[in-house]
Structures are given as C-alpha cells and as structure tokens.
Amino acid sequence: MGKTMSPIPSPVEFFGFKIGEDRKLADWDQIAEYYKLVAKNSDRVIVEELGKTSEGNPFIVAYISDPKNLSMLDYFRELSCRISNPREPLEEDELERLIKEARVVVVITNSIHATEVGGTQSSIELLYKLALSNEPDILNILENVIIILFPSFNPDGLKYVREWYYKYLNTEYEGTPPPYLYHRYAGHDNNRDAYMLNLVESRMFAEIAYKKWCPQIYIDHHQMGSYGARLFITPEMDPIYPDIDPLNWREAQFLGTYAATKLEYAGVSGVETYAPFTPDFASAFQTMAYFMNIIGILTESASVKIASPIYIHRHQLKGYNRGRYSDRPFANYPNPWKGGWWRLSDIIRQQTLSTLAILEAAARFREQLLRNSYIKAIRSIRRGLEEKPFAFIIPEDQHDRFAVYRLIKLLLDLGVRVHKAEEPIRVGNTIYTMNSYIVFTAQPRRALAKHLLERFIYPDYEATRDPQGKPLKPYDTATDSVAEFLGVDVIEINERFQCKTREISHIEIPDPKIEKSKGYIIDPRINESYKLVNILLKRGYPVYRVFERIKINDIELPAGSFYIEYEEKLFEIFKEAVYLTKIQPVNIDRDIDIPIKKVLPKRIGVYQRFYGGNMEEGWTRFVLEEFEFTYTQIRDQPIKNGELDKYVDIIIFPDDPLPYIIGENIEEEMSKRLKRPFKLPPYPPEYRSGIGSDGVDKLKKFVENGGEILTMGAAAELAIKGLKLPIKDLTEDITDPSQFMCPGCTLYAEVDTEHHLGFGMPQETYIFFWDRPVLEIIPNHYNENFKVVVQYPEQNILRSGWLIGEKLLSRKPALIEALVNKGRVYIYAFRPIFRAQTRGTSKLFFNSLYKYENL
C-alpha cells in the first residue's frame, strides 16, 4: 500500500477541470508540474527530467511501481536485461531464480503526434490512479510491474497545439490543426525517427527504452482519422517481418486481444484489431519494438477536433482497402459503433482502459512474459549461430569513413552489439582489414541488425496485393536499409570464420593532427568536411575548391577537394574547426598548380508553406543547421512581390505536391491525384498559403535574372511546369501501381563526379526514391543546357525495397542541372536528404549551395 507524504490533489483540483472535458486541454508546463508534485508526495512514483527538448522544454519520465520495487530500481533494471538481453544461455536454475525475482517492465509513450492529444491527457488520470488507488488489481500491478511512463513524447508540439487551439476557441476555426509543423523539424515524421535517432527526443527515449531497461512490453498511444473504428489495438495485419520471433507476434495477439476483451466487457464499441496497420517497417517506435523482441502494443483512437467533440453520421463510417472493407461486423470488428457524438473523454476512457488491461495482464502473467522474453533472446542467438548470415563486416576504410562511424554509433545506440577486428579477417579466400567492424548475428537483436544492414527485398505475395492482384503500397517505406541510406558498404558473411575481436561500447574517432604547413586539403568525400568549410566561411577564413583531381604525397583526392591556405592570424580558427569536426587535413607544402576557385556561400532560402506544414521542409532545415549552412525561411510574399533576389541566391522547394505550393484549387487538384474526396480544414485566411500563378511567373523571372531554384522529389513539377522546361515526368499519367510503383526504395545510380554537383560522390551510389518523378528531357534546340549529373543504369536498378516497372527508370536522369538564361535550376528527381536519413547523397545537395568565382 502506497504511503503519501501529503495529500495529492486530484486532476480536477489541480487543473481546474475534469481531464477529457470538452474544449479543455492541460498545458505541458502544468502537466510536468503535476507529475513532479505527485512524485514528491507518493512513494509509488519517481519523476526524472532526462533533458531538454528541441525547443528547450523539460522531457520527463515517470517510474511507477510498488515502493519496494522503486527502492531497488537498479537491481530490477539489471534483472530485466539479464533475462531479455542475455549474452549467453543461462542455467535453468539461475533463469528461474531471475524470473521469480524480476518484474515485468512496461514502457508507455503518449502523443508523439501532438494533435493526438488524448494520450498525454489520459496519462494524467493514469498517474493519479496508480499513485493513489488501493484496488486489488492496481496493487497487483504495482507489485509485479515497473511502469516507465513518458507523459509526452513531444512536449513542444503539445504547447504549439494547445496555444493554437485556445486562440481560435469559439470561432469558426475551432478544432482545426495548427497550420505549421507540430515539431520544429519533423512534424508527423518524429515517429519515423526510431532507428535514425536524429531528434533529441528520440535519443533520450532510446537511452531508456533501447539500452538501459530492456523492457518486455511497449505501449504507444496514438489517434487516427475520425471516420473508421473508434479504437484500433494491436495485433496488426500482414505482412510481418519473418526474422522476428513468432512468439513475439503471438504475445502481441494475446495482449491486444486481452485488452480488446476488457474493452468489450466495459461496453466500449467500435474496437478493431488487425486492420489497417502493418508492422513491416522499423522507423516507427512501436514497430521498432518488435525488432528488439519487445511486445509492441499500438492503440489508435478515432480523433475529435483537437479537444472539441465531433458528430459523425452512421453512413459516414468506412472501412479500409485492407483488413476491413466496410462498416459491418467482422471477426476483427464484432461490435461496430453506431455513430453520434465522439468526445475527447471517450478517447481518454478507452486509452486508460487499454493501458490498465495490458498492465493487468503483465502482472497476472509476469513469469510467463519474462520467460518468453528470455526464450526470444536465446532463439535469436541460436538463429545467428545456425542460419545465414552469420555476421556483417563493415570495413572502416570506405568512401566516407565518417559515415561508417555514424552507422556504428547508431547501431550501438540501438543496443546492437558491435565488435572490432584486432587482426585481419579471413573469410574463405577473402581477407578483410584489421579494424573492420563486425556485427555478429548471434545476438538478441539479430532481427534489428539484419533488417538495418542487409539488402532487403519487400515481400510480394497475397498479403501485399488486393483481391484483384493489384499491389498494396507499404504503410511506410519499402526498406529501412540504413547502411544504404548512409552510403556504407556492408558485407554479408554466409560462412563461419574465426577472428580475434573485441566488443566496443562507443565509437572511437581518431583525433586529427595539425601541423603548420603552406596549406591544407580537405577531403570532399566526407560529409563533415562541409561542416568544417561552413564554420571557416562564417568566421572569415578563405576557402578554395580544387576543380580537378589532385595527388599529394601519394594521397589521391578527387575533384572538388577544398583547399585552405595557411594564414597565421586565422590559424587558431582553423584548428578549432578541425578539432570540432575531427576532420584530418592533408598537409600541402607547395603551391596548387591546378585550377582552384574561391568558395562563396550562397544566400539560401527554404520555402515554407502552411496547411499543416511540409515535413521534408523541416528535415531540410535540420540538415542545414547540422552542417552549419545559414538559411532564411521564405514564405509567399517575397516571391509574389518579385523581391526574392533581395533575400536569397537560391531557393529550395523540398518534396511537396504542386497544389500545396501554388495554393490554388488545392482540394480539387488533390482529390484528382488521390482519387478520393479531399478536404482541407477551415484555416483562417492568413494561414492559407500559396505563391499563386503570379508567384510562379515571378520565380521564372528570378531565375532568368540569375537566381537559382532547387527542387526535390515531387516539387520537380514546379520547375518543369512553372518554368516551362522541356522536361516530362513520365509518372504523371500513371495511376495503376501495377504499371509503376517504387514506394520508398534505394536504387542504383551513376554519378558524374567531375561535375560540381557530383564532387565528393562515388561514381556508383544508392539514391532514395519514392514513386515520383521519373524525368525525361524532351529533345530541344538547347539540349546542351541540361546537364545530367545522376542517372539510373539500364537495368537491375533496385537495390532494396519493391520496384514494379523498372523499364520506366532505365537510363533516365535523376539529377538535372538546367541553365535558364542567367540562372540555374537543380531538379533532384529523388530524395537526397529524406528525413535526414539518406546521408549518402547529402553531398549532391550540399554542392548546390556554394558558388565560385567565374563558375
């Protein structure tokens, strides 16, 4: 029985309203304060601030359990990891002892998508109940379970959403989502950062859930559209990833069905399982759990209008294109909701009931769940010993060795075990160098390591096609092959081998050595070299670029290397930048006798629209900031006024459908493209963006007068149609995925490394492509004004993912530089910085952001 130090106010008493009340939202600062107050006055709760969010708000976690358990947290954490993440099989007696002593660890996250407010609000009620209730079921949970509760995965977004919601309360715009991204960089994509860990919030979560605690269960609360089921709860539907232990799928079915049963008993209608979500990708946090042998439980509640109720007619309720096709009773949806008013309080009730049901099951079946967790881990180890591949070798000496370091650090942060060879590795007749990294698959996180490192071909079978045989697009990307995203070569080893190795716990990047010299060459193959250059440019240190290959003291460097002359008064600046980036300069003790040009930073603009914001625009800013590029956010007015040249030399349009950029007839145009009705929320007039047809004409003049436009992905349509370039998108008239489909894949591509955009790239690379565009330069009088920098090979184009209709891509350009009068247009017909993940093609983007004397 928990003993409180002083009375804990109820949520109503503290916040001044009942949680879930129509048109009421608790603010993050209040929520964090309440959590700390409860922890101060309850020995069942410990609250820890893990750090600050992207915008400087506190990111907190609550540990909730019986006071005796909380007094021994480190001990139980060690037990959890010995059971769930063992290094070798345990003796049966030792295993049983650990299971009897250990507690089931359950991690819970809420409202990573900030407009999905129900999770964070319901966590307040959950906290209060667990801190104070003496009901037998609650006491049993506290005795047998350690709950790690993240009240909000996105506190910044919660503050954005609440501020926006209250601003327009009691107006015609009440309940509309914010017109901008609800995370500074990622918006909705913050739940696509589970393995890349770009965001600070992701990294703080991963440190707890991936490394420190080795949980058995992970619950992630979300909301979905308003016109389907009232609540989805795991299990998901096919396809599944075959390397995940079958026991994990069975446990997810069991726990999800247990919760659905409790909901049905409580009279909650409209609950479904199996449709429409799939668990076949690792970029979302809940699906990532499966790859770590953690039972991942997803709930998706039907949304209201932020906190305002919504009325739904019965005939408006729909099914999906997979799993449940109508609003009739199905085995996975036996009790359809009949329509009417739907409220935030409904969401909070069903999420609270779901959570308590999972926690109840965790307590009741504690020993079985712990034993299962151990069995899954041991099976993973055995599969790595018995099944190919046995290991992945990652040589350190690669095109961009810093990309190797990034990959290894990422694997370590994900809890994957990595070794380093202390002698040359002989596999058959092949020898790999000493200091290569080795990821043995005989480890508990075998499925994760294999998924991220191997070439992955997305399954094409009954579960991924509709009854008519048409392909069903994956829920997210068709591959998570992060090594390919980073441009790192990984060798899959299908033979057993012996080698002296040591396990590493952190990445070791050699410190650079700097000696005074006549000058220095910086390798353009390394992404971080661009960060070094930008730091120097910002501090007034001149930087030059070498436009031909160069050889210095038997070191051969490609075209595009950076040259820095020694300057005594600026040398400390140079040393600071080198030590910060850890880039090793190449000393040069003679004059450069081949062409060099002075590097000048372009004034960079990034186009930013409303209508919910553009996630790729946020990621573009993230990458620019990470690599020290200075930029300006550009909205519509400077373009419409024809004043763009006052602010920027180059304007970037990240991947985005043209109707959103233009801002005219959006609903009509998007309905045509999506082949279903499309409606925008009723935004206030000042938040209805778009450059308009006049703005397109002004962009054309901007380029003709010497300005530059850069488009990524679908935004190519703006360059092609707006500037009337003789380029055609061959996917424009394709509506049948049986003809062409490439839903987030890595493709082989060839790079012109002598062109200034291709500087620092390998001649053959992987690029990330998602369905469109596929370009063709129409024969015209000025073909020479269109430079193809990247193009697809003739055949065998797919590296990882699912490609239908390869012939359409054969020998087509993927990156075009178009000369238009005095200006330039760069058309990236792929995603060079997709979600800040595709670092292997970052240089193709970075190179467009410099100008050079006389270029």
PDB file of N, CA and C in Angstrom, residues 745-753 761-769 789-800 809-815:
ATOM      1  N   CYS A 745      12.350   3.345 -51.768  1.00  0.00           N
ATOM      2  CA  CYS A 745      13.336   2.303 -52.045  1.00  0.00           C
ATOM      3  C   CYS A 745      14.709   2.922 -52.293  1.00  0.00           C
ATOM      4  N   THR A 746      15.743   2.095 -52.153  1.00  0.00           N
ATOM      5  CA  THR A 746      17.065   2.519 -52.597  1.00  0.00           C
ATOM      6  C   THR A 746      17.316   1.939 -53.985  1.00  0.00           C
ATOM      7  N   LEU A 747      17.821   2.793 -54.873  1.00  0.00           N
ATOM      8  CA  LEU A 747      18.059   2.418 -56.262  1.00  0.00           C
ATOM      9  C   LEU A 747      19.520   2.678 -56.613  1.00  0.00           C
ATOM     10  N   TYR A 748      20.043   1.868 -57.500  1.00  0.00           N
ATOM     11  CA  TYR A 748      21.386   2.103 -58.006  1.00  0.00           C
ATOM     12  C   TYR A 748      21.368   3.326 -58.921  1.00  0.00           C
ATOM     13  N   ALA A 749      22.433   4.118 -58.861  1.00  0.00           N
ATOM     14  CA  ALA A 749      22.544   5.294 -59.720  1.00  0.00           C
ATOM     15  C   ALA A 749      24.006   5.564 -60.035  1.00  0.00           C
ATOM     16  N   GLU A 750      24.225   6.257 -61.163  1.00  0.00           N
ATOM     17  CA  GLU A 750      25.566   6.617 -61.616  1.00  0.00           C
ATOM     18  C   GLU A 750      25.733   8.121 -61.515  1.00  0.00           C
ATOM     19  N   VAL A 751      26.901   8.570 -61.024  1.00  0.00           N
ATOM     20  CA  VAL A 751      27.142   9.979 -60.738  1.00  0.00           C
ATOM     21  C   VAL A 751      28.296  10.496 -61.592  1.00  0.00           C
ATOM     22  N   ASP A 752      28.105  11.676 -62.166  1.00  0.00           N
ATOM     23  CA  ASP A 752      29.183  12.386 -62.843  1.00  0.00           C
ATOM     24  C   ASP A 752      29.982  13.132 -61.775  1.00  0.00           C
ATOM     25  N   THR A 753      31.074  12.533 -61.336  1.00  0.00           N
ATOM     26  CA  THR A 753      31.832  13.095 -60.217  1.00  0.00           C
ATOM     27  C   THR A 753      32.746  14.247 -60.628  1.00  0.00           C
ATOM     28  N   MET A 761      31.326  12.554 -54.471  1.00  0.00           N
ATOM     29  CA  MET A 761      30.484  11.361 -54.528  1.00  0.00           C
ATOM     30  C   MET A 761      31.230  10.199 -55.184  1.00  0.00           C
ATOM     31  N   PRO A 762      30.838   8.963 -54.876  1.00  0.00           N
ATOM     32  CA  PRO A 762      31.357   7.827 -55.650  1.00  0.00           C
ATOM     33  C   PRO A 762      30.674   7.796 -57.023  1.00  0.00           C
ATOM     34  N   GLN A 763      31.293   7.167 -57.980  1.00  0.00           N
ATOM     35  CA  GLN A 763      30.698   7.113 -59.315  1.00  0.00           C
ATOM     36  C   GLN A 763      29.434   6.269 -59.346  1.00  0.00           C
ATOM     37  N   GLU A 764      29.345   5.289 -58.463  1.00  0.00           N
ATOM     38  CA  GLU A 764      28.126   4.492 -58.323  1.00  0.00           C
ATOM     39  C   GLU A 764      27.630   4.634 -56.895  1.00  0.00           C
ATOM     40  N   THR A 765      26.340   4.855 -56.741  1.00  0.00           N
ATOM     41  CA  THR A 765      25.807   5.103 -55.403  1.00  0.00           C
ATOM     42  C   THR A 765      24.390   4.569 -55.317  1.00  0.00           C
ATOM     43  N   TYR A 766      23.806   4.687 -54.112  1.00  0.00           N
ATOM     44  CA  TYR A 766      22.395   4.391 -53.912  1.00  0.00           C
ATOM     45  C   TYR A 766      21.669   5.713 -53.707  1.00  0.00           C
ATOM     46  N   ILE A 767      20.509   5.864 -54.333  1.00  0.00           N
ATOM     47  CA  ILE A 767      19.674   7.026 -54.067  1.00  0.00           C
ATOM     48  C   ILE A 767      18.315   6.551 -53.582  1.00  0.00           C
ATOM     49  N   PHE A 768      17.645   7.402 -52.817  1.00  0.00           N
ATOM     50  CA  PHE A 768      16.340   7.047 -52.255  1.00  0.00           C
ATOM     51  C   PHE A 768      15.242   7.673 -53.108  1.00  0.00           C
ATOM     52  N   PHE A 769      14.305   6.829 -53.533  1.00  0.00           N
ATOM     53  CA  PHE A 769      13.253   7.265 -54.459  1.00  0.00           C
ATOM     54  C   PHE A 769      11.901   6.779 -53.941  1.00  0.00           C
ATOM     55  N   VAL A 789      23.539  14.932 -64.060  1.00  0.00           N
ATOM     56  CA  VAL A 789      24.585  14.683 -63.074  1.00  0.00           C
ATOM     57  C   VAL A 789      24.446  13.280 -62.470  1.00  0.00           C
ATOM     58  N   VAL A 790      23.217  12.837 -62.304  1.00  0.00           N
ATOM     59  CA  VAL A 790      22.943  11.495 -61.779  1.00  0.00           C
ATOM     60  C   VAL A 790      21.929  10.829 -62.697  1.00  0.00           C
ATOM     61  N   GLN A 791      22.169   9.568 -63.037  1.00  0.00           N
ATOM     62  CA  GLN A 791      21.198   8.842 -63.851  1.00  0.00           C
ATOM     63  C   GLN A 791      21.147   7.383 -63.421  1.00  0.00           C
ATOM     64  N   TYR A 792      20.055   6.725 -63.796  1.00  0.00           N
ATOM     65  CA  TYR A 792      19.882   5.304 -63.477  1.00  0.00           C
ATOM     66  C   TYR A 792      20.593   4.448 -64.511  1.00  0.00           C
ATOM     67  N   PRO A 793      21.062   3.266 -64.096  1.00  0.00           N
ATOM     68  CA  PRO A 793      21.629   2.342 -65.082  1.00  0.00           C
ATOM     69  C   PRO A 793      20.523   1.772 -65.976  1.00  0.00           C
ATOM     70  N   GLU A 794      20.922   0.940 -66.909  1.00  0.00           N
ATOM     71  CA  GLU A 794      19.948   0.412 -67.867  1.00  0.00           C
ATOM     72  C   GLU A 794      19.015  -0.616 -67.237  1.00  0.00           C
ATOM     73  N   GLN A 795      19.544  -1.438 -66.338  1.00  0.00           N
ATOM     74  CA  GLN A 795      18.725  -2.491 -65.739  1.00  0.00           C
ATOM     75  C   GLN A 795      19.278  -2.837 -64.355  1.00  0.00           C
ATOM     76  N   ASN A 796      18.566  -3.750 -63.653  1.00  0.00           N
ATOM     77  CA  ASN A 796      18.942  -4.120 -62.278  1.00  0.00           C
ATOM     78  C   ASN A 796      19.085  -2.877 -61.402  1.00  0.00           C
ATOM     79  N   ILE A 797      18.054  -2.060 -61.420  1.00  0.00           N
ATOM     80  CA  ILE A 797      18.093  -0.749 -60.763  1.00  0.00           C
ATOM     81  C   ILE A 797      17.784  -0.836 -59.271  1.00  0.00           C
ATOM     82  N   LEU A 798      16.928  -1.778 -58.880  1.00  0.00           N
ATOM     83  CA  LEU A 798      16.532  -1.867 -57.479  1.00  0.00           C
ATOM     84  C   LEU A 798      17.668  -2.400 -56.615  1.00  0.00           C
ATOM     85  N   ARG A 799      17.952  -1.688 -55.543  1.00  0.00           N
ATOM     86  CA  ARG A 799      18.853  -2.207 -54.516  1.00  0.00           C
ATOM     87  C   ARG A 799      18.037  -2.834 -53.388  1.00  0.00           C
ATOM     88  N   SER A 800      17.178  -2.037 -52.734  1.00  0.00           N
ATOM     89  CA  SER A 800      16.327  -2.558 -51.658  1.00  0.00           C
ATOM     90  C   SER A 800      14.944  -1.946 -51.771  1.00  0.00           C
ATOM     91  N   LEU A 809      12.388   3.557 -65.484  1.00  0.00           N
ATOM     92  CA  LEU A 809      13.545   4.266 -64.925  1.00  0.00           C
ATOM     93  C   LEU A 809      14.812   4.098 -65.762  1.00  0.00           C
ATOM     94  N   SER A 810      14.839   3.121 -66.637  1.00  0.00           N
ATOM     95  CA  SER A 810      16.068   2.746 -67.336  1.00  0.00           C
ATOM     96  C   SER A 810      16.734   3.937 -68.016  1.00  0.00           C
ATOM     97  N   ARG A 811      17.985   4.227 -67.579  1.00  0.00           N
ATOM     98  CA  ARG A 811      18.857   5.275 -68.141  1.00  0.00           C
ATOM     99  C   ARG A 811      18.270   6.684 -68.029  1.00  0.00           C
ATOM    100  N   LYS A 812      17.282   6.867 -67.158  1.00  0.00           N
ATOM    101  CA  LYS A 812      16.668   8.193 -67.004  1.00  0.00           C
ATOM    102  C   LYS A 812      17.487   9.051 -66.040  1.00  0.00           C
ATOM    103  N   PRO A 813      17.422  10.363 -66.207  1.00  0.00           N
ATOM    104  CA  PRO A 813      18.157  11.259 -65.297  1.00  0.00           C
ATOM    105  C   PRO A 813      17.489  11.336 -63.930  1.00  0.00           C
ATOM    106  N   ALA A 814      18.303  11.353 -62.900  1.00  0.00           N
ATOM    107  CA  ALA A 814      17.800  11.513 -61.534  1.00  0.00           C
ATOM    108  C   ALA A 814      18.158  12.883 -60.959  1.00  0.00           C
ATOM    109  N   LEU A 815      19.167  13.542 -61.521  1.00  0.00           N
ATOM    110  CA  LEU A 815      19.528  14.908 -61.115  1.00  0.00           C
ATOM    111  C   LEU A 815      19.914  15.681 -62.357  1.00  0.00           C
TER     112      LEU A 815
END
